[in-house]
PDB file of C-alpha atoms in Angstrom:
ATOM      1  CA  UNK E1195      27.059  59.545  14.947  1.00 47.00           C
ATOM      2  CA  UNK E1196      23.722  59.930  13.188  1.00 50.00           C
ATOM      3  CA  UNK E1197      21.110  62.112  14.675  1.00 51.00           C
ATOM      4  CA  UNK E1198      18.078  60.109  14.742  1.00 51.00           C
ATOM      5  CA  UNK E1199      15.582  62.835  15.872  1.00 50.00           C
ATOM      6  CA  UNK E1200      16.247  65.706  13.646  1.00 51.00           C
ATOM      7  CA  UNK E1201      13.577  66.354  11.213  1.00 51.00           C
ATOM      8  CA  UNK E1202      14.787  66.934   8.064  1.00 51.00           C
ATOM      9  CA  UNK E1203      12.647  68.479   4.936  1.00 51.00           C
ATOM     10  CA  UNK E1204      12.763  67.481   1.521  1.00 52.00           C
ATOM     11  CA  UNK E1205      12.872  70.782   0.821  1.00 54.00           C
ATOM     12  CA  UNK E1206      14.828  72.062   3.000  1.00 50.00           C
ATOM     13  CA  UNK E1207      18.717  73.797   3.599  1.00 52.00           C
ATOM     14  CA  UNK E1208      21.041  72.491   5.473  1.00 53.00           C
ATOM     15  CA  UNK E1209      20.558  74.938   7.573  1.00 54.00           C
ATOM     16  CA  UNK E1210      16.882  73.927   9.379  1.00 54.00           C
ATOM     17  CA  UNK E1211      18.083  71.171  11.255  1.00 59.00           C
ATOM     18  CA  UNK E1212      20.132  73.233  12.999  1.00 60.00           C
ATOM     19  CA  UNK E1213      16.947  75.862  13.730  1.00 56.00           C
ATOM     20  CA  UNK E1214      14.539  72.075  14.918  1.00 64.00           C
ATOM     21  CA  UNK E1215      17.016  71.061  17.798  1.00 64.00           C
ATOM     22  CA  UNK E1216      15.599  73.941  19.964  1.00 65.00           C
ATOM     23  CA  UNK E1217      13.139  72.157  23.080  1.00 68.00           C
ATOM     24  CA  UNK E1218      10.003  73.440  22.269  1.00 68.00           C
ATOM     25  CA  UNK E1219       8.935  72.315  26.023  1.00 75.00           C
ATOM     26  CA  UNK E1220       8.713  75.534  27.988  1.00 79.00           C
ATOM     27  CA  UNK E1221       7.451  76.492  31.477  1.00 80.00           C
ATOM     28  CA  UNK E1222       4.573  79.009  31.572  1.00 81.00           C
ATOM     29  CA  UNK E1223       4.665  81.946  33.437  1.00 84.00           C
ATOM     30  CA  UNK E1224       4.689  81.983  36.825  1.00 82.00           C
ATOM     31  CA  UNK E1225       5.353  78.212  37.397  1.00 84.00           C
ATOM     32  CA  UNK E1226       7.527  77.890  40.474  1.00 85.00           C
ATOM     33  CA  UNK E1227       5.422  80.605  41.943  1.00 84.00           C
ATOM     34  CA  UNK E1228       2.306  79.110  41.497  1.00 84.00           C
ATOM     35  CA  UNK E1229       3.936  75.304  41.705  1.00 86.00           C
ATOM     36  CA  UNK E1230       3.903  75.128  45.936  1.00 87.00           C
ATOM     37  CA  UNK E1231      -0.269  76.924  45.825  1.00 86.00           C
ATOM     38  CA  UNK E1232      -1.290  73.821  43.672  1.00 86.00           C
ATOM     39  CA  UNK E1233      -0.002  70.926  45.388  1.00 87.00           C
ATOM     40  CA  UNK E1234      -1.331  71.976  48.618  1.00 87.00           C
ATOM     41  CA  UNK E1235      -4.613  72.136  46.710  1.00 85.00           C
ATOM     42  CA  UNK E1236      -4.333  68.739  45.883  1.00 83.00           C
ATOM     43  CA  UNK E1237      -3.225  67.168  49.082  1.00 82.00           C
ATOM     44  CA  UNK E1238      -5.917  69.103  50.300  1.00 81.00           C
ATOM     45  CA  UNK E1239      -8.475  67.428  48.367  1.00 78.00           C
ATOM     46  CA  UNK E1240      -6.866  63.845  48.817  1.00 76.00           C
ATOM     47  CA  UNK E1241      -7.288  64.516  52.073  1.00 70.00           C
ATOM     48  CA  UNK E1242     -11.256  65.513  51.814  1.00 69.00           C
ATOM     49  CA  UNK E1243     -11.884  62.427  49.609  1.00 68.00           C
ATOM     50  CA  UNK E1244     -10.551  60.344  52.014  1.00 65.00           C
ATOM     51  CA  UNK E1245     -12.609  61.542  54.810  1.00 65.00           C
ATOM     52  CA  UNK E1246     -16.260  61.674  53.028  1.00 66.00           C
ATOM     53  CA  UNK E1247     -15.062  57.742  53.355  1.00 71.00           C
ATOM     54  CA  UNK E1248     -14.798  57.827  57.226  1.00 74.00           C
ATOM     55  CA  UNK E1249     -17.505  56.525  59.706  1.00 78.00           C
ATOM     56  CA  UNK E1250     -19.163  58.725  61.432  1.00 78.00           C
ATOM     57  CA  UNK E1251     -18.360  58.603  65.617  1.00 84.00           C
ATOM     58  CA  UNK E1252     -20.844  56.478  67.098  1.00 84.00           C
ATOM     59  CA  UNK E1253     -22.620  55.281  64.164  1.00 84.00           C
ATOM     60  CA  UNK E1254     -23.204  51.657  64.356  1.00 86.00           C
ATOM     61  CA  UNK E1255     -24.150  52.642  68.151  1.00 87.00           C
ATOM     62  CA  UNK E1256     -26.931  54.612  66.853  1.00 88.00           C
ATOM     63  CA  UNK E1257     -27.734  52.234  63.662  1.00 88.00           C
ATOM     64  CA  UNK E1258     -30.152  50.125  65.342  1.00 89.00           C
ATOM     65  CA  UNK E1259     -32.407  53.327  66.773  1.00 88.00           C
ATOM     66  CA  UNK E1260     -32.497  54.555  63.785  1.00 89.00           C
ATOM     67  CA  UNK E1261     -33.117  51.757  61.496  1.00 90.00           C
ATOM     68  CA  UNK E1262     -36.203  50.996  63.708  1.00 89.00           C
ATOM     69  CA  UNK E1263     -37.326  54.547  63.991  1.00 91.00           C
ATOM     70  CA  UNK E1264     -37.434  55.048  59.982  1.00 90.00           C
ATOM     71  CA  UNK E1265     -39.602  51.077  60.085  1.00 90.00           C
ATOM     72  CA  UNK E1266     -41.862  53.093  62.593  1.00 89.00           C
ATOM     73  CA  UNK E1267     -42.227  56.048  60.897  1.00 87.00           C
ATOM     74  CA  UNK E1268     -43.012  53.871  57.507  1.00 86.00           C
ATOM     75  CA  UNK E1269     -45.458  51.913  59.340  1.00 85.00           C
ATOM     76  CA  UNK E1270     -47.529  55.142  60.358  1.00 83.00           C
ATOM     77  CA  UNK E1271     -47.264  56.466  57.318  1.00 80.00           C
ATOM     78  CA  UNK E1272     -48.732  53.309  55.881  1.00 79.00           C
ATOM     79  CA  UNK E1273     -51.767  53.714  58.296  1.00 77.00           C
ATOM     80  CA  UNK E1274     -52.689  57.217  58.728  1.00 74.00           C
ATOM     81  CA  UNK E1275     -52.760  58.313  55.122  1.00 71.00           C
ATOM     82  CA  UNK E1276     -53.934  62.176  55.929  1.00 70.00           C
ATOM     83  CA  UNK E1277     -50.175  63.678  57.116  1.00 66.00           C
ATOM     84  CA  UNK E1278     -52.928  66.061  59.771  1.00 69.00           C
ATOM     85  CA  UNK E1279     -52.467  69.423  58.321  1.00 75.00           C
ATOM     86  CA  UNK E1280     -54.765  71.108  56.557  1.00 78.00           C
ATOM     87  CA  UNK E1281     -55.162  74.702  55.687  1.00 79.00           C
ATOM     88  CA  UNK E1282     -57.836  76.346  57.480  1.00 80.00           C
ATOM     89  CA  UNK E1283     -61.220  77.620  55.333  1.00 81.00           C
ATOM     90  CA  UNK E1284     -60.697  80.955  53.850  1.00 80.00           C
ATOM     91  CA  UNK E1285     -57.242  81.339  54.838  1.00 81.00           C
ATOM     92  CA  UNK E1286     -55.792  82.500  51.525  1.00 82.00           C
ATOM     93  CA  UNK E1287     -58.981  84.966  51.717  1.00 81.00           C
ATOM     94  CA  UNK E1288     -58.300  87.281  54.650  1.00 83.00           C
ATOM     95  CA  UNK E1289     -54.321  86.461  54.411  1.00 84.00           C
ATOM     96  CA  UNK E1290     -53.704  89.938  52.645  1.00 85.00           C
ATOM     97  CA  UNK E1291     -55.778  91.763  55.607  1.00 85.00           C
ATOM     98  CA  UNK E1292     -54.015  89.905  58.553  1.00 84.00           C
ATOM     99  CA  UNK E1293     -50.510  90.661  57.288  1.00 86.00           C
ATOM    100  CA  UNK E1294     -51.657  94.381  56.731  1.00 86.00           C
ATOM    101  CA  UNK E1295     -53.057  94.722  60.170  1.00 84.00           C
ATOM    102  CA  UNK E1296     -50.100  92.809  61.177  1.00 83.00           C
ATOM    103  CA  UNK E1297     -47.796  95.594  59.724  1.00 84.00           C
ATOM    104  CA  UNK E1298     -49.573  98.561  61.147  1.00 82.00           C
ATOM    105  CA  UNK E1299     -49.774  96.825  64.213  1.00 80.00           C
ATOM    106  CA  UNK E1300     -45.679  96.847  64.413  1.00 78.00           C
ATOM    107  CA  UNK E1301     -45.241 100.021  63.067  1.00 79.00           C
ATOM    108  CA  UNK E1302     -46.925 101.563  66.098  1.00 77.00           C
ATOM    109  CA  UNK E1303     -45.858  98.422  69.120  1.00 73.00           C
ATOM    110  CA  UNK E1304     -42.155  98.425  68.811  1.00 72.00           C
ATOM    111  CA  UNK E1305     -41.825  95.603  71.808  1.00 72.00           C
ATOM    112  CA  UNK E1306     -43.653  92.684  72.551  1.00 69.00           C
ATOM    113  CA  UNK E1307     -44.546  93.364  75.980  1.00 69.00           C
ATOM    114  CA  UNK E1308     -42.576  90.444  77.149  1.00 76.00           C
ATOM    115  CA  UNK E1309     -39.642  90.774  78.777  1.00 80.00           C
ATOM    116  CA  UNK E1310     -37.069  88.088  80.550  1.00 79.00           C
ATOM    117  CA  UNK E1311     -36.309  88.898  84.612  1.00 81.00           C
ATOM    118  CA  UNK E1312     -32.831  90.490  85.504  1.00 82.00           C
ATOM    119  CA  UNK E1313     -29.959  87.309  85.456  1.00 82.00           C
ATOM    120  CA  UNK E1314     -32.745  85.134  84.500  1.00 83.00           C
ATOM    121  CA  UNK E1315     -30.430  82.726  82.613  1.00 83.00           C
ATOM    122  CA  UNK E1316     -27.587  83.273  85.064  1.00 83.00           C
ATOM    123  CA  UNK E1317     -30.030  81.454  87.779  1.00 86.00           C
ATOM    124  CA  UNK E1318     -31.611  79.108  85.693  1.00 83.00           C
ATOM    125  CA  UNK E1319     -29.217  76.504  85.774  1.00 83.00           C
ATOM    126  CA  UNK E1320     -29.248  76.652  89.615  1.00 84.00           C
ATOM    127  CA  UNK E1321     -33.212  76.933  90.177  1.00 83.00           C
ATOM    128  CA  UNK E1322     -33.430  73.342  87.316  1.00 84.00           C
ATOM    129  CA  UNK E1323     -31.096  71.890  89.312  1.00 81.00           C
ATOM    130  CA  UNK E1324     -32.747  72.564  93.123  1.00 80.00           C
ATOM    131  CA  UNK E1325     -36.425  71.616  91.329  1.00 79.00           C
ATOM    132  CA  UNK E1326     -35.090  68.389  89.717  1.00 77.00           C
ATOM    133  CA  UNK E1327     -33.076  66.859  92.490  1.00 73.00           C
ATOM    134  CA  UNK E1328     -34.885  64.302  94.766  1.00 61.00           C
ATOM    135  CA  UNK E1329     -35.208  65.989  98.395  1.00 63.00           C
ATOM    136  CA  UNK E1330     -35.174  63.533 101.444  1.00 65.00           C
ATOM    137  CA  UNK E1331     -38.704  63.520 102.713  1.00 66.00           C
ATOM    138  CA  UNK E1332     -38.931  64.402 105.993  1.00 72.00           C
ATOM    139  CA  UNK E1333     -42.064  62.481 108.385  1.00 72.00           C
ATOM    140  CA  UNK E1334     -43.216  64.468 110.502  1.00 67.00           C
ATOM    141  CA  UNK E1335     -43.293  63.392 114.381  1.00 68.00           C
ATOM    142  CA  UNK E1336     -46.737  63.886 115.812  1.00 61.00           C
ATOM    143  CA  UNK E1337     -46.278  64.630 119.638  1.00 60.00           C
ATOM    144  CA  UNK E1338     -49.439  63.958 121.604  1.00 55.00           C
ATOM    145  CA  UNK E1339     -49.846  67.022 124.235  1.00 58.00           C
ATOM    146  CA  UNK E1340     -51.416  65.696 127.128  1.00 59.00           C
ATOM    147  CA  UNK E1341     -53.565  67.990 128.895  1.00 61.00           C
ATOM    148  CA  UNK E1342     -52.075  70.608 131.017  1.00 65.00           C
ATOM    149  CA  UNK E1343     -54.444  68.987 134.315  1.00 60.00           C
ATOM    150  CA  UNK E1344     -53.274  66.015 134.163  1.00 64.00           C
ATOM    151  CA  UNK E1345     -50.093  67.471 135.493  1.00 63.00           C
ATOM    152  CA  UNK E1346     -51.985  69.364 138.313  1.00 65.00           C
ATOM    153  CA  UNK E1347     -53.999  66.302 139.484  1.00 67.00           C
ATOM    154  CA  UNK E1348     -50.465  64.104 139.651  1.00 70.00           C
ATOM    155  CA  UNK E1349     -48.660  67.058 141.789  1.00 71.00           C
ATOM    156  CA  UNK E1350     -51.915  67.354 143.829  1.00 70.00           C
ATOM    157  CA  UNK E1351     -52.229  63.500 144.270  1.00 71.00           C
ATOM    158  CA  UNK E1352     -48.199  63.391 145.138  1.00 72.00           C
ATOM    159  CA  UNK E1353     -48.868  66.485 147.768  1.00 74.00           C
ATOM    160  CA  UNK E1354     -51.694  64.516 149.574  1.00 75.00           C
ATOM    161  CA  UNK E1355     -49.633  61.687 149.391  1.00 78.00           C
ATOM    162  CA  UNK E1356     -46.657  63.323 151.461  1.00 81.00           C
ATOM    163  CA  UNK E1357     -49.334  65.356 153.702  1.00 75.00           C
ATOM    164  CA  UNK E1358     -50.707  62.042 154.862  1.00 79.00           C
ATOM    165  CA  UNK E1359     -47.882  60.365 155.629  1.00 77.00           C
ATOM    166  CA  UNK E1360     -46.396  63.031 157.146  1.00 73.00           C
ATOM    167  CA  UNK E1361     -49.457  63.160 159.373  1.00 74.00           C
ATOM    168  CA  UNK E1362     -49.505  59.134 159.997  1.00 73.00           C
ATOM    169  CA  UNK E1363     -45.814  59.837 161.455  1.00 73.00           C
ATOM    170  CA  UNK E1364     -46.594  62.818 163.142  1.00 67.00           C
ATOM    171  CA  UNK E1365     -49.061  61.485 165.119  1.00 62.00           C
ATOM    172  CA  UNK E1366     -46.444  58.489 166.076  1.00 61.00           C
ATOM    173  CA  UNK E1367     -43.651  60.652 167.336  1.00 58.00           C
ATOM    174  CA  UNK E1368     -46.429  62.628 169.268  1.00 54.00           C
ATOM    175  CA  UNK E1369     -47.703  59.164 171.484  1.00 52.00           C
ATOM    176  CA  UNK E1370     -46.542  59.601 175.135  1.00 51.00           C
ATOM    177  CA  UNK E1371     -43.265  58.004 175.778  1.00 49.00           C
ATOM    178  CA  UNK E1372     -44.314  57.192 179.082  1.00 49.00           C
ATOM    179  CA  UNK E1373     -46.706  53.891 177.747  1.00 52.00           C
ATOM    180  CA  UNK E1374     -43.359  51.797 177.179  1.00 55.00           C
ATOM    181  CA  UNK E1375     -41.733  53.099 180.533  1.00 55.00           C
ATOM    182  CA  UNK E1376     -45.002  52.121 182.479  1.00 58.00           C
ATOM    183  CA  UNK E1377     -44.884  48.202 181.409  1.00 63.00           C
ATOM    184  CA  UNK E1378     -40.809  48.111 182.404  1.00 61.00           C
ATOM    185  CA  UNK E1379     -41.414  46.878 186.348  1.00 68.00           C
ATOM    186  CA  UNK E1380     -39.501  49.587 189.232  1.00 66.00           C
ATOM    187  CA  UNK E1381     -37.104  46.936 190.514  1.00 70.00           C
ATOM    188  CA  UNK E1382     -35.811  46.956 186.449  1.00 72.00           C
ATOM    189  CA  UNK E1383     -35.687  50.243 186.819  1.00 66.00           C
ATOM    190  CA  UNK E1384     -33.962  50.023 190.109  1.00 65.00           C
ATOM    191  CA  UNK E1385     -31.981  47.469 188.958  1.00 69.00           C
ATOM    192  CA  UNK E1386     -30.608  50.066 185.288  1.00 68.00           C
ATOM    193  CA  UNK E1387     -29.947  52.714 187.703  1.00 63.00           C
ATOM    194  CA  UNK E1388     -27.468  50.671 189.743  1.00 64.00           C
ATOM    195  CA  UNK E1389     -25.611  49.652 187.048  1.00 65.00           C
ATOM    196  CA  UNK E1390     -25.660  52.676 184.627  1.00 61.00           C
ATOM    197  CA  UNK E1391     -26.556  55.244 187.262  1.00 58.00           C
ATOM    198  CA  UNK E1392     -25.599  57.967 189.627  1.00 57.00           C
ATOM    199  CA  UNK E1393     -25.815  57.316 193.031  1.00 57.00           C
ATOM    200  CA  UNK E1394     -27.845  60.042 193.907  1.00 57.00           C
ATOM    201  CA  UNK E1395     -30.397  58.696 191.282  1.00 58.00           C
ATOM    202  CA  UNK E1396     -30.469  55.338 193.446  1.00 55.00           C
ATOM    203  CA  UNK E1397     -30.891  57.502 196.502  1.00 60.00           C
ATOM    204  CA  UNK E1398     -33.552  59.612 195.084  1.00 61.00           C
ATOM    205  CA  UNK E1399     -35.976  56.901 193.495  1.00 60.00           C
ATOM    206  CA  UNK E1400     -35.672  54.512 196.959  1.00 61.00           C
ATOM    207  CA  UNK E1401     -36.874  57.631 198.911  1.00 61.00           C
ATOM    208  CA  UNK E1402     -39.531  58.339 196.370  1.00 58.00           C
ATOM    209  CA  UNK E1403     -40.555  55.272 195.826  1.00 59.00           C
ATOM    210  CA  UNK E1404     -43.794  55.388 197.868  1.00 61.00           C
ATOM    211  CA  UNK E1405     -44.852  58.245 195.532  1.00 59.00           C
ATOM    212  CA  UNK E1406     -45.320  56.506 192.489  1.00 54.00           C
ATOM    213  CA  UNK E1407     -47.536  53.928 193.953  1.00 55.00           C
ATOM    214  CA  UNK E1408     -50.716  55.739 192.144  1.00 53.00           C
ATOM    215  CA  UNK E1409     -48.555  56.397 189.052  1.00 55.00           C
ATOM    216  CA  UNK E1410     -45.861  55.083 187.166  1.00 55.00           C
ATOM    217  CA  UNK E1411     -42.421  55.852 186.606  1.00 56.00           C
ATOM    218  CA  UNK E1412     -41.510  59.214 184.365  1.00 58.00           C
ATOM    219  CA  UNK E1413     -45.163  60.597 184.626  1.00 59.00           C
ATOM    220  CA  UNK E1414     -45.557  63.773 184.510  1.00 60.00           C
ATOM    221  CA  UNK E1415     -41.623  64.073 182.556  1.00 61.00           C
ATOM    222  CA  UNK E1416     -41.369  65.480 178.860  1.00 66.00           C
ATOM    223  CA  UNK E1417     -39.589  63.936 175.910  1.00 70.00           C
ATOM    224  CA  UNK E1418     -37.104  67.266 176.465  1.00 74.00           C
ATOM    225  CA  UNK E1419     -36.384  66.433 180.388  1.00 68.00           C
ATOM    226  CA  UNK E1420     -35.928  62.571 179.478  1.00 66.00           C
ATOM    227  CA  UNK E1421     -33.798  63.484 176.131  1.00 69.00           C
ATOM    228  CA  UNK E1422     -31.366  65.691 178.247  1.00 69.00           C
ATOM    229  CA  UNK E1423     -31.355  62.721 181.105  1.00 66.00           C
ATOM    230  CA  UNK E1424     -29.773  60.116 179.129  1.00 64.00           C
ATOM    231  CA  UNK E1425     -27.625  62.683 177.275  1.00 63.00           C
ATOM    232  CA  UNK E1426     -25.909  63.290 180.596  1.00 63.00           C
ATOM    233  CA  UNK E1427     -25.916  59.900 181.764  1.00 59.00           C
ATOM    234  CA  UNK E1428     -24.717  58.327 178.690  1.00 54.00           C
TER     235      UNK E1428
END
């Protein structure tokens, strides 16, 4: 079998072919200790040229917005040609004395003077939130007082009201019972009493009878004698 990849000099023994079969292919130092190091390096940037490739989250959301704000801001740009700011006269001028009297200034003021309130930003949420939300507005109900006499005239008017009345009936139960008695004839009378009477009524009226000729009947009685007459008779 002839080798077919051994170098062999002109000039050389017999013995340097057996000196050219050594690999000259050898690991550096450190190879397998530094072999696991590099290929997370390079997954690593696989990974990070893969992702500069990625859309951003809400991107063609926001596309249009933007797209028209960058027209609008070429559009001003195009017609106000002075970008507004402008360095005031004599600024560079008294620059180097402001930011002297500036230093001195803090050198002897170590605060500001302004200082934020005790749980300021603990409460600020809370006071946003009660000045931003929409209260129910509340009409209010107007009450019309009416005047305190009014009240007095109606209890007055009511009072002289009842007095009347109550002097219009008054003067009715006061009317002499004996004007319906004196139209009722004495043989009716006679005539009650012998049904609905006592005997000694019948006896006592025919033996008076005379006597009432200048009178009539029950004259001279009150409404307590005739009241306790027919509550014994009836």
């Amino acid at each position: 079998m002839k080798d077919k990849h051994t170098h062999k000099h002109v000039d050389a023994s017999d013995t340097l072919p057996e000196v050219l079969r050594v690999n000259s292919y050898i690991l550096p130092e450190g190879y397998f200790e530094d072999l696991q190091q590099r290929i997370l390096q390079r997954c690593r940037h696989i990974e990070d040229s893969q992702a500069a490739f990625v859309v951003p989250e809400g991107y063609f959301e926001q596309l249009e917005n933007s797209t028209v704000a960058k027209l609008i801001e070429q559009k001003l740009k195009a017609v106000v040609a002075d970008p507004g700011l402008s360095v005031p006269p004599a600024y560079f001028v008294d620059l180097t004395e402001r930011l002297l009297a500036t230093q001195k200034l803090n050198e002897h003021v170590s605060e500001t003077g302004f200082t934020v309130p005790s749980s300021y930003f603990g409460t600020l949420q809370n006071s946003i939130s009660r000045q931003t939300t929409t209260r129910e507005e509340i009409i209010p109900i107007r009450k019309i007082s009416r005047p305190r006499w009014m009240f007095y005239a109606a209890a007055a008017c009511v009072a002289l009201m009842i007095s009347i009345a109550g002097l219009f009936r008054l003067a009715d139960d006061s009317q002499p019972i004996a004007g319906p008695l004196a139209s009722v004839s004495d043989q009716d009378i006679l005539n009650y009493l012998e049904l609905y009477g006592t005997a000694g009524d019948v006896v006592y009226i025919s033996e008076h009878l005379d006597d009432f000729d200048g009178g009539y009947i029950g004259e001279g009685l009150s409404e307590e004698d005739i009241e306790a007459y027919l509550n014994h008779t009836l």
